[in-house]
Coordinates of C-alpha atoms in Angstrom, one line a residue:
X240 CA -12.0 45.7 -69.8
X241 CA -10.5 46.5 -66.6
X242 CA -11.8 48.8 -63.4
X243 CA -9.0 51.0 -64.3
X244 CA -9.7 51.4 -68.0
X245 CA -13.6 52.4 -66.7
X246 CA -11.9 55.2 -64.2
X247 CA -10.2 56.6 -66.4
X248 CA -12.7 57.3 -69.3
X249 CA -14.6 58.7 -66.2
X250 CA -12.0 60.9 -65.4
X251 CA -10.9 61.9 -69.3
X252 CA -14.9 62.7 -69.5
X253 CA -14.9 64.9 -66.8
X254 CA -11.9 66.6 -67.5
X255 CA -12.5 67.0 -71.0
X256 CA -8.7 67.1 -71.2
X257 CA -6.2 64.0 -71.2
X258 CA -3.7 66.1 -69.5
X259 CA -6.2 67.3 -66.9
X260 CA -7.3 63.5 -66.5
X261 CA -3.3 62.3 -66.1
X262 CA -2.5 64.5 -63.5
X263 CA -5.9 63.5 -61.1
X264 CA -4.8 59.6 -61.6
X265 CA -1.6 60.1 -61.1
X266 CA -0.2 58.5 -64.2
X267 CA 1.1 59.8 -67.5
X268 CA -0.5 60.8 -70.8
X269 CA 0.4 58.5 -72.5
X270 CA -0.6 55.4 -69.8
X271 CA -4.1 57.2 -70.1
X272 CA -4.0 57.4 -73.7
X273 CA -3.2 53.4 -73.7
X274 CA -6.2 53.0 -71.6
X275 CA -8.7 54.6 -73.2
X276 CA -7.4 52.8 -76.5
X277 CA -7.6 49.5 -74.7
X278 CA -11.3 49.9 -73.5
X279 CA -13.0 51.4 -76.9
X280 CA -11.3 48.0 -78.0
X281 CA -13.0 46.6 -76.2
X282 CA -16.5 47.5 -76.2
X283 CA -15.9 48.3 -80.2
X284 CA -16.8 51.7 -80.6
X285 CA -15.0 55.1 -80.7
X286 CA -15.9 56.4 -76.6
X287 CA -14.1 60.1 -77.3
X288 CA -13.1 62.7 -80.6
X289 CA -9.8 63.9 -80.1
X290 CA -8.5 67.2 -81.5
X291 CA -5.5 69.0 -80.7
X292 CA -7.3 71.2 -78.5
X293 CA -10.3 69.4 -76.9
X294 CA -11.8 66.0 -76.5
X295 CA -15.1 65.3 -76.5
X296 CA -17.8 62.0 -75.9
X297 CA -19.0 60.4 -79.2
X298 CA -22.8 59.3 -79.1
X299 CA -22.2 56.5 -77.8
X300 CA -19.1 57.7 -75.1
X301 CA -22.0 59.4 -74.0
X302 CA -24.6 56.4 -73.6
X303 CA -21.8 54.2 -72.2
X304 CA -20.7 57.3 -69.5
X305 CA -23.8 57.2 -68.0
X306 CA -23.2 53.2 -67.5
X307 CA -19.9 53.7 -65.7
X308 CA -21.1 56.4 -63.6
X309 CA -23.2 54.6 -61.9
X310 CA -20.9 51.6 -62.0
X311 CA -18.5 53.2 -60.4
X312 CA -21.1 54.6 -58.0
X313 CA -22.4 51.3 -57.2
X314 CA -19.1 49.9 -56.3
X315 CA -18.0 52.9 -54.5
X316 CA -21.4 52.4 -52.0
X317 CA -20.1 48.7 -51.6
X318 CA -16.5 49.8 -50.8
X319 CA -18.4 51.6 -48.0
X320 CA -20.6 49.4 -46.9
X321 CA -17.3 46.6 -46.5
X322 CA -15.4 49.5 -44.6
X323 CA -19.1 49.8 -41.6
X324 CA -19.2 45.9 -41.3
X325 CA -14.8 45.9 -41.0
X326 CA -15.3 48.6 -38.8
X327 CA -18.7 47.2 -36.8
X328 CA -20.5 50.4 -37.8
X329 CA -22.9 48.5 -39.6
X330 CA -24.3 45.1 -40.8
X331 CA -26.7 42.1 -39.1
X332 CA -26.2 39.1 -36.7
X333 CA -28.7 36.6 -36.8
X334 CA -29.0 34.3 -33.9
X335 CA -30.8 31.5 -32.9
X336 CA -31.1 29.8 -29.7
X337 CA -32.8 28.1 -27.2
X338 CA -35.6 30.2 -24.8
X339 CA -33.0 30.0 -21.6
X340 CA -30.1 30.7 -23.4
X341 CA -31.4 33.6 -25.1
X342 CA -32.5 35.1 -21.3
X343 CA -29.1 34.1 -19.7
X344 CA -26.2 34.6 -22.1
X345 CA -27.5 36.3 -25.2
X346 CA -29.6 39.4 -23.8
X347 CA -26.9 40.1 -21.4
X348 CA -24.5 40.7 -24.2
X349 CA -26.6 43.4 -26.1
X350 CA -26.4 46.9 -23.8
X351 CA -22.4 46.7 -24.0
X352 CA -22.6 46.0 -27.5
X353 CA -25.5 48.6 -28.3
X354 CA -23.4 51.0 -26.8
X355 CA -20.1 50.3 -28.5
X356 CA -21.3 49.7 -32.0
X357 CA -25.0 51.7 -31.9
X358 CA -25.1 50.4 -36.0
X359 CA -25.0 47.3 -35.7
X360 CA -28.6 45.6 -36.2
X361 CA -28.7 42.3 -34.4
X362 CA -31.5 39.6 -35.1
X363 CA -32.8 37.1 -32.2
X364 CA -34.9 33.7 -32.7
X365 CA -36.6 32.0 -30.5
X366 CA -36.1 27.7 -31.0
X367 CA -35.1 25.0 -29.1
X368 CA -33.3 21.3 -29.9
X369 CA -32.8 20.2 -33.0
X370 CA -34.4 23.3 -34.7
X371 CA -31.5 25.4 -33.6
X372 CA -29.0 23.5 -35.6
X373 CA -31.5 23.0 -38.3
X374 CA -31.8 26.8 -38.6
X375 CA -27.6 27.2 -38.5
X376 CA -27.1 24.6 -40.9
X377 CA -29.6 26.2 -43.4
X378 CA -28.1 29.3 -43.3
X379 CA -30.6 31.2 -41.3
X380 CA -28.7 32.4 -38.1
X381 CA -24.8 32.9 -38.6
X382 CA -24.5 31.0 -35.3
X383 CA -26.9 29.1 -32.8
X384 CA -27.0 28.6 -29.2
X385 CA -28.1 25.1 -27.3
X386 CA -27.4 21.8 -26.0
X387 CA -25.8 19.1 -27.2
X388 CA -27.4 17.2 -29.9
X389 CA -26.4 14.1 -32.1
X390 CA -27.7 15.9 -35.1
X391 CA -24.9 18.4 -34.5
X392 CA -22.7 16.2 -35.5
X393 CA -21.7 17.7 -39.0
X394 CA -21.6 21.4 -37.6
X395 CA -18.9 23.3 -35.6
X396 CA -19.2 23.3 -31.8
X397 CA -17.7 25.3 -29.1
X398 CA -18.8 24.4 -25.5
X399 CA -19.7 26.9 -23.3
X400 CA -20.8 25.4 -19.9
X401 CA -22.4 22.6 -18.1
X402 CA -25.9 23.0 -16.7
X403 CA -27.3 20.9 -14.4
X404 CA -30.5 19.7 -13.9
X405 CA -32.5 20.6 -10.9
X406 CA -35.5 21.3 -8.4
X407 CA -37.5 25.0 -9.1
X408 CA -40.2 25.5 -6.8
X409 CA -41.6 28.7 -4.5
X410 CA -38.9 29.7 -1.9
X411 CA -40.9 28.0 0.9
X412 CA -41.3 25.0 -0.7
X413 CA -39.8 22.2 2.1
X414 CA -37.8 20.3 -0.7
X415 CA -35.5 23.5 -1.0
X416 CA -34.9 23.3 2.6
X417 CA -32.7 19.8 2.2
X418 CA -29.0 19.5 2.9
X419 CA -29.0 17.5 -0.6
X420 CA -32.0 16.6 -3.1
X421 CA -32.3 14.1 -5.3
X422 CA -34.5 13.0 -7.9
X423 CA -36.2 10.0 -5.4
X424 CA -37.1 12.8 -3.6
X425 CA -39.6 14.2 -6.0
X426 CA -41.4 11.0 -5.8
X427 CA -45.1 11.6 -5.3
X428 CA -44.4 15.6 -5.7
X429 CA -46.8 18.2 -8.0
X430 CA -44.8 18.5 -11.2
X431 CA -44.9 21.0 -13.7
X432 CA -43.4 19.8 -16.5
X433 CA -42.5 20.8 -20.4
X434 CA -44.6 19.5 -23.3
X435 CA -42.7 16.4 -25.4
X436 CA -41.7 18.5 -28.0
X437 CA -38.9 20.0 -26.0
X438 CA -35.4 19.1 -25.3
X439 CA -35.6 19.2 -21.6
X440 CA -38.6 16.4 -22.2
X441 CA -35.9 14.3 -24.4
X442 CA -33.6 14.7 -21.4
X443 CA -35.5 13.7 -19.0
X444 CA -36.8 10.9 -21.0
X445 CA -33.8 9.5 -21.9
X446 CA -32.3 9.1 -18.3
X447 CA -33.6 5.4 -16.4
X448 CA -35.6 5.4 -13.2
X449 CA -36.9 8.5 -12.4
X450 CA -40.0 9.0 -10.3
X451 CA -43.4 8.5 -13.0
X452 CA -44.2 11.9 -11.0
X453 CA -40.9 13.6 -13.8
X454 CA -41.6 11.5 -16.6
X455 CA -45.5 12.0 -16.5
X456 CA -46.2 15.0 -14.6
X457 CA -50.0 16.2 -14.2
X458 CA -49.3 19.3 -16.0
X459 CA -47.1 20.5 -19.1
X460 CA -46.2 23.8 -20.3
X461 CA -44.4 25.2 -23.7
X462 CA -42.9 27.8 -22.3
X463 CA -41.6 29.8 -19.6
X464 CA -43.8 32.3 -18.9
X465 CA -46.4 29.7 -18.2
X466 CA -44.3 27.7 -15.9
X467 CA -43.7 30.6 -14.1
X468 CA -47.9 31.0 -13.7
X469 CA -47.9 27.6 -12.9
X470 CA -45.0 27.2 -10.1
X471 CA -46.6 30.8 -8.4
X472 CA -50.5 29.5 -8.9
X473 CA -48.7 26.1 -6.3
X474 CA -49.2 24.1 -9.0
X475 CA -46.2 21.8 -8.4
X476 CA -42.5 22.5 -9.1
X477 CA -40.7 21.7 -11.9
X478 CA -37.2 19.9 -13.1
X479 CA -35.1 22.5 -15.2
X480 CA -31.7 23.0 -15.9
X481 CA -30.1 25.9 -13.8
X482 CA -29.7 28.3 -17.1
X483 CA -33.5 28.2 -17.2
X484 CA -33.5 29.1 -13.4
X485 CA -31.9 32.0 -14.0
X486 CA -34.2 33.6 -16.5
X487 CA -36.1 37.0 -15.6
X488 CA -39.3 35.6 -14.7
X489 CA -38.1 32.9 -12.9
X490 CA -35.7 34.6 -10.2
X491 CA -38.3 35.0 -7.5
X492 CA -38.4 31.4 -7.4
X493 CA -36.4 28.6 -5.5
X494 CA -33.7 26.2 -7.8
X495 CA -31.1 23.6 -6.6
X496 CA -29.4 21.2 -8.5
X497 CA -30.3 17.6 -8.2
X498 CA -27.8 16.0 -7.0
X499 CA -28.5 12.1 -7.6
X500 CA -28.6 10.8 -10.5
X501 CA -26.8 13.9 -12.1
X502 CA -28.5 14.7 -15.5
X503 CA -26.5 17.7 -17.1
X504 CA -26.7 19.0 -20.8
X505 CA -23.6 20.9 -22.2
X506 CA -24.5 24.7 -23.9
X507 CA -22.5 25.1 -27.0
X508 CA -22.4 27.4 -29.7
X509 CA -22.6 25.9 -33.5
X510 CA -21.8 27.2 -36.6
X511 CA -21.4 26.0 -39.9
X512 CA -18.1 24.6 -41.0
X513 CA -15.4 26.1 -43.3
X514 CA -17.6 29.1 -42.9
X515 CA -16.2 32.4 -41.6
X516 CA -18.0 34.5 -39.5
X517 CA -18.6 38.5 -40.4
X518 CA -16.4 41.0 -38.2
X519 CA -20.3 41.6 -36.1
X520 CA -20.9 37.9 -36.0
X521 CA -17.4 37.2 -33.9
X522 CA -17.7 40.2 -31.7
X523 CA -21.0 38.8 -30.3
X524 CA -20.0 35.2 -30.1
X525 CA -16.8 36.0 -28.4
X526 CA -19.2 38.2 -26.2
X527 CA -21.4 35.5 -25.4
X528 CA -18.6 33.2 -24.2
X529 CA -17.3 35.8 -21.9
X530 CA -20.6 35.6 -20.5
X531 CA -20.8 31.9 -20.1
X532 CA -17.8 31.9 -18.3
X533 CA -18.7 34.6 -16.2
X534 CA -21.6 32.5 -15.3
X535 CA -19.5 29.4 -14.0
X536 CA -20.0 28.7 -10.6
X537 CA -23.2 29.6 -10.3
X538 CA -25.7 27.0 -8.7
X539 CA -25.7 24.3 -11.3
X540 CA -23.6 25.6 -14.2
X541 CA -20.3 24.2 -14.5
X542 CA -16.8 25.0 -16.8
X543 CA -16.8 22.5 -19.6
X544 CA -13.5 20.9 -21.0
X545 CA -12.7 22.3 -24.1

């Protein structure tokens, strides 16, 4: 039974006329005729009575017309739901990535692309470290933003940029004021820092030497909003990678990058492997790389080696 056998029964039942039903597909009569013999083969029952002057449904050419109808229907809807996501009329992206990417590289994407392809419905989730790769390699985002993890090993990977590590405090905070800051300099300073759960924790942790002041700071926060309480309350300032500097809620606030010892994490973008991504998944991710790039430069973030 073939998708051409089903059309034209359709046709021939709608017609009520081989002839009719020829000329609409575009073949001859007795291609038709072939057809129709082919597929009441096939299902084993008589579909249509012929006479010399008419053609009619059996019984059962009846029942089984309903069936291809909506087949055909069904399959129709499809073709044109294939034809929005080609064209980026329609369809989802699912993304997931971590809290300062999502401010600095992801949001910035989504008014151009609102406005160039209004039906396309885009998905964003909040996670951070290992979680975002976790999440990709389930099949629960068709891409993820983040750093660099050892876990990542097994996924695709595209870098994106180098961001540094640095000092965020209130603009009149006397550290800002140095020629060059390093992290002996925070010795003895107020920290805010992020809970253990984080990977800005695991960074930090992982590095030798640094003031107890970093690795144990008097107070830790989850996220940024409450950093950014924190830092305006004169709570302390905080160690951050420049992407998170440059979030919203954070721009009324001092950053520069530490300069000694360097600690930098490299943004990439994973996906999972031998996987290709939909027409609406590409157009973002190749939107979101533009705006990496356009972000090189900038105090702490750096061009990667690809």
């Amino acid at each position: 039974m073939s998708l051409r056998q089903l059309r034209a029964f359709a046709e021939v039942a709608e017609c009520a006329s081989f002839a009719a039903a020829a000329r609409r597909l575009y073949i001859t009569q007795s291609a038709l005729s072939e057809s129709i013999r082919l597929l009441e083969e096939a299902v084993g029952l008589r579909l249509l009575d012929r006479t010399t002057r008419s053609v009619a449904l059996t019984a059962a050419g009846a029942v089984f017309l309903q069936e291809v109808q909506q087949a055909l229907a069904t399959l129709a809807q499809g073709m044109r739901r294939m034809g929005d996501l080609a064209s980026l009329q329609g369809g989802e992206v699912r993304v997931v990535a971590a809290p300062s990417v999502l401010a600095a590289l992801v949001m910035p994407c989504l008014p151009d692309l609102r406005a160039r392809y209004p039906g396309l419905q885009v998905v964003l989730h909040e996670d951070g470290g290992e979680a975002v790769l976790r999440a990709v390699r389930e099949g629960q985002a068709d891409f993820g933003v983040g750093g660099w993890h050892a876990s990542a090993m097994n996924l695709e990977a595209q870098p994106l940029l180098r961001d540094r590590m640095g000092w965020l405090a209130r603009p009149d905070h006397a550290l800002l004021s140095q020629s060059e800051l390093g992290m002996a300099d925070l010795a003895g300073q107020a920290l805010v820092g992020y809970t253990t759960d984080t990977a800005i924790h695991a960074l930090l942790s992982a590095q030798p030497g640094l003031p107890e002041s970093v690795l144990a700071p008097a107070l830790r926060v989850s996220n940024t909003v409450l950093l950014q309480q924190a830092i305006a309350l004169g709570l302390g300032g905080a160690v951050v990678p420049a992407l998170i500097a440059r979030h919203p809620l954070l721009q009324n606030l001092g950053f520069r990058p530490l300069a000694a010892p360097r600690i930098e994490r490299q943004v990439m973008v994973f996906q999972r492997p031998r996987r290709s991504l939909s027409p609406a998944a590409q157009v973002f991710k190749a939107a979101i790389v533009q705006q990496a790039q356009a972000l090189w430069g900038q105090p702490g973030i750096e061009a990667v080696e690809r």
